[in-house]
Amino acid sequence: MIRVLLVDDDALVRSGLRIMLAGAANLDVVAEAADGREVLGAVDLHRPDVVLMDIRMPELDGLAAAKLILEDLE
C-alpha cells in the first residue's frame, strides 16, 4: 500500500484529490495538511511514501516545504 499525504490550502481541492485517489488500488491517503507549515509534522506523524503538494500556498509554499522535508531526511 502506498501512503499519500495531501497538502493544499484549498479544502475543496484536497477533498477532490482524496475522492479521485480513493478509487486507485494500492493507494491510501493517510493525512491532509492545509499549508506548508503543517507538512513536517504530518510527515513525521504519518510517514507517507508520497507527498502530493501544491506549490502555491500562503505562508510556506510547496517548494519551500519540499526543501524542508528533504533537509529533515538528511
JSON list of N, CA and C in Angstrom, two decimals:
[
{"chain": "A", "resi": 1, "resn": "MET", "atom": "N", "xyz": [0.85, -1.18, 0.00]},
{"chain": "A", "resi": 1, "resn": "MET", "atom": "CA", "xyz": [0.00, 0.00, 0.00]},
{"chain": "A", "resi": 1, "resn": "MET", "atom": "C", "xyz": [0.90, 1.25, 0.00]},
{"chain": "A", "resi": 2, "resn": "ILE", "atom": "N", "xyz": [0.65, 2.16, -0.90]},
{"chain": "A", "resi": 2, "resn": "ILE", "atom": "CA", "xyz": [1.38, 3.42, -0.97]},
{"chain": "A", "resi": 2, "resn": "ILE", "atom": "C", "xyz": [0.63, 4.46, -0.15]},
{"chain": "A", "resi": 3, "resn": "ARG", "atom": "N", "xyz": [1.34, 5.03, 0.83]},
{"chain": "A", "resi": 3, "resn": "ARG", "atom": "CA", "xyz": [0.74, 6.00, 1.75]},
{"chain": "A", "resi": 3, "resn": "ARG", "atom": "C", "xyz": [0.95, 7.42, 1.19]},
{"chain": "A", "resi": 4, "resn": "VAL", "atom": "N", "xyz": [-0.14, 8.19, 1.08]},
{"chain": "A", "resi": 4, "resn": "VAL", "atom": "CA", "xyz": [-0.11, 9.51, 0.46]},
{"chain": "A", "resi": 4, "resn": "VAL", "atom": "C", "xyz": [-0.53, 10.58, 1.46]},
{"chain": "A", "resi": 5, "resn": "LEU", "atom": "N", "xyz": [0.21, 11.68, 1.46]},
{"chain": "A", "resi": 5, "resn": "LEU", "atom": "CA", "xyz": [-0.14, 12.88, 2.23]},
{"chain": "A", "resi": 5, "resn": "LEU", "atom": "C", "xyz": [-0.55, 13.96, 1.24]},
{"chain": "A", "resi": 6, "resn": "LEU", "atom": "N", "xyz": [-1.75, 14.52, 1.39]},
{"chain": "A", "resi": 6, "resn": "LEU", "atom": "CA", "xyz": [-2.23, 15.60, 0.53]},
{"chain": "A", "resi": 6, "resn": "LEU", "atom": "C", "xyz": [-2.00, 16.93, 1.21]},
{"chain": "A", "resi": 7, "resn": "VAL", "atom": "N", "xyz": [-1.43, 17.89, 0.47]},
{"chain": "A", "resi": 7, "resn": "VAL", "atom": "CA", "xyz": [-1.17, 19.22, 1.03]},
{"chain": "A", "resi": 7, "resn": "VAL", "atom": "C", "xyz": [-1.65, 20.28, 0.04]},
{"chain": "A", "resi": 8, "resn": "ASP", "atom": "N", "xyz": [-2.65, 21.03, 0.46]},
{"chain": "A", "resi": 8, "resn": "ASP", "atom": "CA", "xyz": [-3.17, 22.14, -0.36]},
{"chain": "A", "resi": 8, "resn": "ASP", "atom": "C", "xyz": [-3.94, 23.08, 0.56]},
{"chain": "A", "resi": 9, "resn": "ASP", "atom": "N", "xyz": [-3.84, 24.37, 0.30]},
{"chain": "A", "resi": 9, "resn": "ASP", "atom": "CA", "xyz": [-4.54, 25.34, 1.14]},
{"chain": "A", "resi": 9, "resn": "ASP", "atom": "C", "xyz": [-6.04, 25.39, 0.85]},
{"chain": "A", "resi": 10, "resn": "ASP", "atom": "N", "xyz": [-6.47, 24.77, -0.21]},
{"chain": "A", "resi": 10, "resn": "ASP", "atom": "CA", "xyz": [-7.89, 24.75, -0.58]},
{"chain": "A", "resi": 10, "resn": "ASP", "atom": "C", "xyz": [-8.50, 23.40, -0.17]},
{"chain": "A", "resi": 11, "resn": "ALA", "atom": "N", "xyz": [-9.41, 23.44, 0.79]},
{"chain": "A", "resi": 11, "resn": "ALA", "atom": "CA", "xyz": [-10.04, 22.21, 1.29]},
{"chain": "A", "resi": 11, "resn": "ALA", "atom": "C", "xyz": [-10.80, 21.47, 0.20]},
{"chain": "A", "resi": 12, "resn": "LEU", "atom": "N", "xyz": [-11.39, 22.21, -0.74]},
{"chain": "A", "resi": 12, "resn": "LEU", "atom": "CA", "xyz": [-12.13, 21.58, -1.82]},
{"chain": "A", "resi": 12, "resn": "LEU", "atom": "C", "xyz": [-11.19, 20.79, -2.74]},
{"chain": "A", "resi": 13, "resn": "VAL", "atom": "N", "xyz": [-10.02, 21.32, -3.00]},
{"chain": "A", "resi": 13, "resn": "VAL", "atom": "CA", "xyz": [-9.02, 20.61, -3.82]},
{"chain": "A", "resi": 13, "resn": "VAL", "atom": "C", "xyz": [-8.58, 19.34, -3.10]},
{"chain": "A", "resi": 14, "resn": "ARG", "atom": "N", "xyz": [-8.29, 19.46, -1.81]},
{"chain": "A", "resi": 14, "resn": "ARG", "atom": "CA", "xyz": [-7.89, 18.27, -1.04]},
{"chain": "A", "resi": 14, "resn": "ARG", "atom": "C", "xyz": [-8.98, 17.20, -1.08]},
{"chain": "A", "resi": 15, "resn": "SER", "atom": "N", "xyz": [-10.21, 17.63, -0.91]},
{"chain": "A", "resi": 15, "resn": "SER", "atom": "CA", "xyz": [-11.34, 16.71, -0.94]},
{"chain": "A", "resi": 15, "resn": "SER", "atom": "C", "xyz": [-11.46, 16.02, -2.30]},
{"chain": "A", "resi": 16, "resn": "GLY", "atom": "N", "xyz": [-11.33, 16.79, -3.36]},
{"chain": "A", "resi": 16, "resn": "GLY", "atom": "CA", "xyz": [-11.41, 16.23, -4.72]},
{"chain": "A", "resi": 16, "resn": "GLY", "atom": "C", "xyz": [-10.29, 15.24, -4.98]},
{"chain": "A", "resi": 17, "resn": "LEU", "atom": "N", "xyz": [-9.09, 15.57, -4.55]},
{"chain": "A", "resi": 17, "resn": "LEU", "atom": "CA", "xyz": [-7.97, 14.65, -4.72]},
{"chain": "A", "resi": 17, "resn": "LEU", "atom": "C", "xyz": [-8.19, 13.36, -3.93]},
{"chain": "A", "resi": 18, "resn": "ARG", "atom": "N", "xyz": [-8.69, 13.51, -2.72]},
{"chain": "A", "resi": 18, "resn": "ARG", "atom": "CA", "xyz": [-8.97, 12.32, -1.89]},
{"chain": "A", "resi": 18, "resn": "ARG", "atom": "C", "xyz": [-9.98, 11.42, -2.58]},
{"chain": "A", "resi": 19, "resn": "ILE", "atom": "N", "xyz": [-11.03, 12.01, -3.15]},
{"chain": "A", "resi": 19, "resn": "ILE", "atom": "CA", "xyz": [-12.06, 11.23, -3.85]},
{"chain": "A", "resi": 19, "resn": "ILE", "atom": "C", "xyz": [-11.47, 10.52, -5.07]},
{"chain": "A", "resi": 20, "resn": "MET", "atom": "N", "xyz": [-10.66, 11.25, -5.85]},
{"chain": "A", "resi": 20, "resn": "MET", "atom": "CA", "xyz": [-10.04, 10.65, -7.04]},
{"chain": "A", "resi": 20, "resn": "MET", "atom": "C", "xyz": [-9.09, 9.50, -6.66]},
{"chain": "A", "resi": 21, "resn": "LEU", "atom": "N", "xyz": [-8.32, 9.70, -5.62]},
{"chain": "A", "resi": 21, "resn": "LEU", "atom": "CA", "xyz": [-7.34, 8.69, -5.23]},
{"chain": "A", "resi": 21, "resn": "LEU", "atom": "C", "xyz": [-7.98, 7.50, -4.52]},
{"chain": "A", "resi": 22, "resn": "ALA", "atom": "N", "xyz": [-9.17, 7.68, -3.99]},
{"chain": "A", "resi": 22, "resn": "ALA", "atom": "CA", "xyz": [-9.86, 6.60, -3.28]},
{"chain": "A", "resi": 22, "resn": "ALA", "atom": "C", "xyz": [-10.12, 5.40, -4.19]},
{"chain": "A", "resi": 23, "resn": "GLY", "atom": "N", "xyz": [-10.29, 5.66, -5.47]},
{"chain": "A", "resi": 23, "resn": "GLY", "atom": "CA", "xyz": [-10.56, 4.58, -6.42]},
{"chain": "A", "resi": 23, "resn": "GLY", "atom": "C", "xyz": [-9.32, 3.85, -6.90]},
{"chain": "A", "resi": 24, "resn": "ALA", "atom": "N", "xyz": [-8.15, 4.34, -6.54]},
{"chain": "A", "resi": 24, "resn": "ALA", "atom": "CA", "xyz": [-6.90, 3.72, -7.00]},
{"chain": "A", "resi": 24, "resn": "ALA", "atom": "C", "xyz": [-6.51, 2.56, -6.09]},
{"chain": "A", "resi": 25, "resn": "ALA", "atom": "N", "xyz": [-6.19, 1.46, -6.71]},
{"chain": "A", "resi": 25, "resn": "ALA", "atom": "CA", "xyz": [-5.73, 0.31, -5.94]},
{"chain": "A", "resi": 25, "resn": "ALA", "atom": "C", "xyz": [-4.34, 0.62, -5.38]},
{"chain": "A", "resi": 26, "resn": "ASN", "atom": "N", "xyz": [-4.07, 0.13, -4.21]},
{"chain": "A", "resi": 26, "resn": "ASN", "atom": "CA", "xyz": [-2.76, 0.26, -3.56]},
{"chain": "A", "resi": 26, "resn": "ASN", "atom": "C", "xyz": [-2.40, 1.68, -3.14]},
{"chain": "A", "resi": 27, "resn": "LEU", "atom": "N", "xyz": [-3.37, 2.59, -3.09]},
{"chain": "A", "resi": 27, "resn": "LEU", "atom": "CA", "xyz": [-3.12, 3.95, -2.59]},
{"chain": "A", "resi": 27, "resn": "LEU", "atom": "C", "xyz": [-3.99, 4.19, -1.37]},
{"chain": "A", "resi": 28, "resn": "ASP", "atom": "N", "xyz": [-3.40, 4.79, -0.36]},
{"chain": "A", "resi": 28, "resn": "ASP", "atom": "CA", "xyz": [-4.14, 5.12, 0.86]},
{"chain": "A", "resi": 28, "resn": "ASP", "atom": "C", "xyz": [-3.77, 6.54, 1.26]},
{"chain": "A", "resi": 29, "resn": "VAL", "atom": "N", "xyz": [-4.74, 7.46, 1.25]},
{"chain": "A", "resi": 29, "resn": "VAL", "atom": "CA", "xyz": [-4.50, 8.82, 1.71]},
{"chain": "A", "resi": 29, "resn": "VAL", "atom": "C", "xyz": [-4.51, 8.77, 3.23]},
{"chain": "A", "resi": 30, "resn": "VAL", "atom": "N", "xyz": [-3.32, 8.95, 3.81]},
{"chain": "A", "resi": 30, "resn": "VAL", "atom": "CA", "xyz": [-3.19, 8.78, 5.26]},
{"chain": "A", "resi": 30, "resn": "VAL", "atom": "C", "xyz": [-3.40, 10.07, 6.03]},
{"chain": "A", "resi": 31, "resn": "ALA", "atom": "N", "xyz": [-3.27, 11.23, 5.35]},
{"chain": "A", "resi": 31, "resn": "ALA", "atom": "CA", "xyz": [-3.45, 12.50, 6.04]},
{"chain": "A", "resi": 31, "resn": "ALA", "atom": "C", "xyz": [-3.54, 13.64, 5.04]},
{"chain": "A", "resi": 32, "resn": "GLU", "atom": "N", "xyz": [-3.98, 14.78, 5.56]},
{"chain": "A", "resi": 32, "resn": "GLU", "atom": "CA", "xyz": [-4.05, 16.02, 4.78]},
{"chain": "A", "resi": 32, "resn": "GLU", "atom": "C", "xyz": [-3.44, 17.14, 5.60]},
{"chain": "A", "resi": 33, "resn": "ALA", "atom": "N", "xyz": [-2.89, 18.12, 4.90]},
{"chain": "A", "resi": 33, "resn": "ALA", "atom": "CA", "xyz": [-2.37, 19.32, 5.56]},
{"chain": "A", "resi": 33, "resn": "ALA", "atom": "C", "xyz": [-2.86, 20.53, 4.76]},
{"chain": "A", "resi": 34, "resn": "ALA", "atom": "N", "xyz": [-3.16, 21.60, 5.48]},
{"chain": "A", "resi": 34, "resn": "ALA", "atom": "CA", "xyz": [-3.74, 22.79, 4.85]},
{"chain": "A", "resi": 34, "resn": "ALA", "atom": "C", "xyz": [-2.70, 23.77, 4.33]},
{"chain": "A", "resi": 35, "resn": "ASP", "atom": "N", "xyz": [-1.45, 23.64, 4.76]},
{"chain": "A", "resi": 35, "resn": "ASP", "atom": "CA", "xyz": [-0.40, 24.52, 4.24]},
{"chain": "A", "resi": 35, "resn": "ASP", "atom": "C", "xyz": [0.97, 23.92, 4.51]},
{"chain": "A", "resi": 36, "resn": "GLY", "atom": "N", "xyz": [1.98, 24.56, 3.97]},
{"chain": "A", "resi": 36, "resn": "GLY", "atom": "CA", "xyz": [3.34, 24.06, 4.10]},
{"chain": "A", "resi": 36, "resn": "GLY", "atom": "C", "xyz": [3.85, 24.00, 5.52]},
{"chain": "A", "resi": 37, "resn": "ARG", "atom": "N", "xyz": [3.30, 24.82, 6.40]},
{"chain": "A", "resi": 37, "resn": "ARG", "atom": "CA", "xyz": [3.75, 24.81, 7.80]},
{"chain": "A", "resi": 37, "resn": "ARG", "atom": "C", "xyz": [3.39, 23.50, 8.51]},
{"chain": "A", "resi": 38, "resn": "GLU", "atom": "N", "xyz": [2.36, 22.83, 8.03]},
{"chain": "A", "resi": 38, "resn": "GLU", "atom": "CA", "xyz": [1.91, 21.59, 8.66]},
{"chain": "A", "resi": 38, "resn": "GLU", "atom": "C", "xyz": [2.61, 20.34, 8.12]},
{"chain": "A", "resi": 39, "resn": "VAL", "atom": "N", "xyz": [3.39, 20.50, 7.06]},
{"chain": "A", "resi": 39, "resn": "VAL", "atom": "CA", "xyz": [3.95, 19.35, 6.36]},
{"chain": "A", "resi": 39, "resn": "VAL", "atom": "C", "xyz": [4.92, 18.53, 7.21]},
{"chain": "A", "resi": 40, "resn": "LEU", "atom": "N", "xyz": [5.88, 19.16, 7.83]},
{"chain": "A", "resi": 40, "resn": "LEU", "atom": "CA", "xyz": [6.88, 18.40, 8.59]},
{"chain": "A", "resi": 40, "resn": "LEU", "atom": "C", "xyz": [6.25, 17.56, 9.69]},
{"chain": "A", "resi": 41, "resn": "GLY", "atom": "N", "xyz": [5.32, 18.13, 10.41]},
{"chain": "A", "resi": 41, "resn": "GLY", "atom": "CA", "xyz": [4.64, 17.39, 11.45]},
{"chain": "A", "resi": 41, "resn": "GLY", "atom": "C", "xyz": [3.85, 16.22, 10.89]},
{"chain": "A", "resi": 42, "resn": "ALA", "atom": "N", "xyz": [3.17, 16.45, 9.77]},
{"chain": "A", "resi": 42, "resn": "ALA", "atom": "CA", "xyz": [2.38, 15.38, 9.15]},
{"chain": "A", "resi": 42, "resn": "ALA", "atom": "C", "xyz": [3.27, 14.27, 8.61]},
{"chain": "A", "resi": 43, "resn": "VAL", "atom": "N", "xyz": [4.41, 14.64, 8.03]},
{"chain": "A", "resi": 43, "resn": "VAL", "atom": "CA", "xyz": [5.35, 13.64, 7.53]},
{"chain": "A", "resi": 43, "resn": "VAL", "atom": "C", "xyz": [5.90, 12.81, 8.70]},
{"chain": "A", "resi": 44, "resn": "ASP", "atom": "N", "xyz": [6.28, 13.48, 9.77]},
{"chain": "A", "resi": 44, "resn": "ASP", "atom": "CA", "xyz": [6.80, 12.76, 10.94]},
{"chain": "A", "resi": 44, "resn": "ASP", "atom": "C", "xyz": [5.75, 11.83, 11.55]},
{"chain": "A", "resi": 45, "resn": "LEU", "atom": "N", "xyz": [4.52, 12.29, 11.62]},
{"chain": "A", "resi": 45, "resn": "LEU", "atom": "CA", "xyz": [3.46, 11.52, 12.26]},
{"chain": "A", "resi": 45, "resn": "LEU", "atom": "C", "xyz": [2.97, 10.35, 11.40]},
{"chain": "A", "resi": 46, "resn": "HIS", "atom": "N", "xyz": [2.79, 10.60, 10.10]},
{"chain": "A", "resi": 46, "resn": "HIS", "atom": "CA", "xyz": [2.14, 9.61, 9.23]},
{"chain": "A", "resi": 46, "resn": "HIS", "atom": "C", "xyz": [3.09, 8.82, 8.34]},
{"chain": "A", "resi": 47, "resn": "ARG", "atom": "N", "xyz": [4.32, 9.28, 8.19]},
{"chain": "A", "resi": 47, "resn": "ARG", "atom": "CA", "xyz": [5.33, 8.59, 7.37]},
{"chain": "A", "resi": 47, "resn": "ARG", "atom": "C", "xyz": [4.81, 8.20, 5.98]},
{"chain": "A", "resi": 48, "resn": "PRO", "atom": "N", "xyz": [4.36, 9.19, 5.18]},
{"chain": "A", "resi": 48, "resn": "PRO", "atom": "CA", "xyz": [3.84, 8.85, 3.85]},
{"chain": "A", "resi": 48, "resn": "PRO", "atom": "C", "xyz": [4.97, 8.44, 2.91]},
{"chain": "A", "resi": 49, "resn": "ASP", "atom": "N", "xyz": [4.61, 7.69, 1.89]},
{"chain": "A", "resi": 49, "resn": "ASP", "atom": "CA", "xyz": [5.55, 7.35, 0.81]},
{"chain": "A", "resi": 49, "resn": "ASP", "atom": "C", "xyz": [5.61, 8.47, -0.21]},
{"chain": "A", "resi": 50, "resn": "VAL", "atom": "N", "xyz": [4.47, 9.18, -0.36]},
{"chain": "A", "resi": 50, "resn": "VAL", "atom": "CA", "xyz": [4.34, 10.25, -1.35]},
{"chain": "A", "resi": 50, "resn": "VAL", "atom": "C", "xyz": [3.68, 11.46, -0.69]},
{"chain": "A", "resi": 51, "resn": "VAL", "atom": "N", "xyz": [4.21, 12.64, -0.97]},
{"chain": "A", "resi": 51, "resn": "VAL", "atom": "CA", "xyz": [3.58, 13.88, -0.54]},
{"chain": "A", "resi": 51, "resn": "VAL", "atom": "C", "xyz": [3.12, 14.60, -1.81]},
{"chain": "A", "resi": 52, "resn": "LEU", "atom": "N", "xyz": [1.82, 14.71, -1.98]},
{"chain": "A", "resi": 52, "resn": "LEU", "atom": "CA", "xyz": [1.24, 15.40, -3.13]},
{"chain": "A", "resi": 52, "resn": "LEU", "atom": "C", "xyz": [0.90, 16.80, -2.66]},
{"chain": "A", "resi": 53, "resn": "MET", "atom": "N", "xyz": [1.69, 17.80, -3.14]},
{"chain": "A", "resi": 53, "resn": "MET", "atom": "CA", "xyz": [1.62, 19.13, -2.53]},
{"chain": "A", "resi": 53, "resn": "MET", "atom": "C", "xyz": [1.51, 20.23, -3.58]},
{"chain": "A", "resi": 54, "resn": "ASP", "atom": "N", "xyz": [0.64, 21.18, -3.30]},
{"chain": "A", "resi": 54, "resn": "ASP", "atom": "CA", "xyz": [0.51, 22.39, -4.11]},
{"chain": "A", "resi": 54, "resn": "ASP", "atom": "C", "xyz": [1.78, 23.22, -3.94]},
{"chain": "A", "resi": 55, "resn": "ILE", "atom": "N", "xyz": [2.27, 23.81, -5.02]},
{"chain": "A", "resi": 55, "resn": "ILE", "atom": "CA", "xyz": [3.47, 24.64, -4.87]},
{"chain": "A", "resi": 55, "resn": "ILE", "atom": "C", "xyz": [3.14, 26.09, -4.55]},
{"chain": "A", "resi": 56, "resn": "ARG", "atom": "N", "xyz": [1.87, 26.47, -4.72]},
{"chain": "A", "resi": 56, "resn": "ARG", "atom": "CA", "xyz": [1.47, 27.85, -4.41]},
{"chain": "A", "resi": 56, "resn": "ARG", "atom": "C", "xyz": [0.52, 27.86, -3.22]},
{"chain": "A", "resi": 57, "resn": "MET", "atom": "N", "xyz": [1.09, 28.18, -2.06]},
{"chain": "A", "resi": 57, "resn": "MET", "atom": "CA", "xyz": [0.29, 28.27, -0.84]},
{"chain": "A", "resi": 57, "resn": "MET", "atom": "C", "xyz": [0.79, 29.47, -0.04]},
{"chain": "A", "resi": 58, "resn": "PRO", "atom": "N", "xyz": [-0.10, 30.10, 0.73]},
{"chain": "A", "resi": 58, "resn": "PRO", "atom": "CA", "xyz": [0.35, 31.21, 1.57]},
{"chain": "A", "resi": 58, "resn": "PRO", "atom": "C", "xyz": [1.22, 30.70, 2.73]},
{"chain": "A", "resi": 59, "resn": "GLU", "atom": "N", "xyz": [1.91, 31.61, 3.36]},
{"chain": "A", "resi": 59, "resn": "GLU", "atom": "CA", "xyz": [2.79, 31.29, 4.50]},
{"chain": "A", "resi": 59, "resn": "GLU", "atom": "C", "xyz": [4.05, 30.56, 4.07]},
{"chain": "A", "resi": 60, "resn": "LEU", "atom": "N", "xyz": [3.92, 29.28, 3.70]},
{"chain": "A", "resi": 60, "resn": "LEU", "atom": "CA", "xyz": [5.06, 28.47, 3.27]},
{"chain": "A", "resi": 60, "resn": "LEU", "atom": "C", "xyz": [4.62, 27.69, 2.04]},
{"chain": "A", "resi": 61, "resn": "ASP", "atom": "N", "xyz": [5.21, 28.03, 0.88]},
{"chain": "A", "resi": 61, "resn": "ASP", "atom": "CA", "xyz": [4.77, 27.37, -0.35]},
{"chain": "A", "resi": 61, "resn": "ASP", "atom": "C", "xyz": [5.31, 25.95, -0.44]},
{"chain": "A", "resi": 62, "resn": "GLY", "atom": "N", "xyz": [4.81, 25.21, -1.40]},
{"chain": "A", "resi": 62, "resn": "GLY", "atom": "CA", "xyz": [5.16, 23.81, -1.55]},
{"chain": "A", "resi": 62, "resn": "GLY", "atom": "C", "xyz": [6.63, 23.57, -1.85]},
{"chain": "A", "resi": 63, "resn": "LEU", "atom": "N", "xyz": [7.25, 24.47, -2.60]},
{"chain": "A", "resi": 63, "resn": "LEU", "atom": "CA", "xyz": [8.67, 24.30, -2.91]},
{"chain": "A", "resi": 63, "resn": "LEU", "atom": "C", "xyz": [9.53, 24.43, -1.66]},
{"chain": "A", "resi": 64, "resn": "ALA", "atom": "N", "xyz": [9.24, 25.44, -0.85]},
{"chain": "A", "resi": 64, "resn": "ALA", "atom": "CA", "xyz": [9.98, 25.63, 0.40]},
{"chain": "A", "resi": 64, "resn": "ALA", "atom": "C", "xyz": [9.70, 24.47, 1.36]},
{"chain": "A", "resi": 65, "resn": "ALA", "atom": "N", "xyz": [8.47, 24.00, 1.40]},
{"chain": "A", "resi": 65, "resn": "ALA", "atom": "CA", "xyz": [8.11, 22.88, 2.27]},
{"chain": "A", "resi": 65, "resn": "ALA", "atom": "C", "xyz": [8.82, 21.60, 1.82]},
{"chain": "A", "resi": 66, "resn": "ALA", "atom": "N", "xyz": [8.92, 21.38, 0.52]},
{"chain": "A", "resi": 66, "resn": "ALA", "atom": "CA", "xyz": [9.63, 20.20, 0.00]},
{"chain": "A", "resi": 66, "resn": "ALA", "atom": "C", "xyz": [11.10, 20.26, 0.39]},
{"chain": "A", "resi": 67, "resn": "LYS", "atom": "N", "xyz": [11.68, 21.44, 0.32]},
{"chain": "A", "resi": 67, "resn": "LYS", "atom": "CA", "xyz": [13.08, 21.60, 0.73]},
{"chain": "A", "resi": 67, "resn": "LYS", "atom": "C", "xyz": [13.25, 21.25, 2.22]},
{"chain": "A", "resi": 68, "resn": "LEU", "atom": "N", "xyz": [12.31, 21.67, 3.05]},
{"chain": "A", "resi": 68, "resn": "LEU", "atom": "CA", "xyz": [12.37, 21.35, 4.48]},
{"chain": "A", "resi": 68, "resn": "LEU", "atom": "C", "xyz": [12.24, 19.84, 4.72]},
{"chain": "A", "resi": 69, "resn": "ILE", "atom": "N", "xyz": [11.38, 19.19, 3.95]},
{"chain": "A", "resi": 69, "resn": "ILE", "atom": "CA", "xyz": [11.23, 17.74, 4.08]},
{"chain": "A", "resi": 69, "resn": "ILE", "atom": "C", "xyz": [12.55, 17.04, 3.75]},
{"chain": "A", "resi": 70, "resn": "LEU", "atom": "N", "xyz": [13.15, 17.45, 2.64]},
{"chain": "A", "resi": 70, "resn": "LEU", "atom": "CA", "xyz": [14.42, 16.84, 2.24]},
{"chain": "A", "resi": 70, "resn": "LEU", "atom": "C", "xyz": [15.52, 17.08, 3.25]},
{"chain": "A", "resi": 71, "resn": "GLU", "atom": "N", "xyz": [15.59, 18.30, 3.79]},
{"chain": "A", "resi": 71, "resn": "GLU", "atom": "CA", "xyz": [16.58, 18.61, 4.81]},
{"chain": "A", "resi": 71, "resn": "GLU", "atom": "C", "xyz": [16.37, 17.77, 6.06]},
{"chain": "A", "resi": 72, "resn": "ASP", "atom": "N", "xyz": [15.11, 17.53, 6.41]},
{"chain": "A", "resi": 72, "resn": "ASP", "atom": "CA", "xyz": [14.78, 16.74, 7.58]},
{"chain": "A", "resi": 72, "resn": "ASP", "atom": "C", "xyz": [15.17, 15.28, 7.41]},
{"chain": "A", "resi": 73, "resn": "LEU", "atom": "N", "xyz": [15.17, 14.80, 6.17]},
{"chain": "A", "resi": 73, "resn": "LEU", "atom": "CA", "xyz": [15.51, 13.41, 5.91]},
{"chain": "A", "resi": 73, "resn": "LEU", "atom": "C", "xyz": [17.02, 13.16, 5.94]},
{"chain": "A", "resi": 74, "resn": "GLU", "atom": "N", "xyz": [17.81, 14.21, 5.79]},
{"chain": "A", "resi": 74, "resn": "GLU", "atom": "CA", "xyz": [19.26, 14.05, 5.77]},
{"chain": "A", "resi": 74, "resn": "GLU", "atom": "C", "xyz": [19.84, 13.78, 7.13]}
]
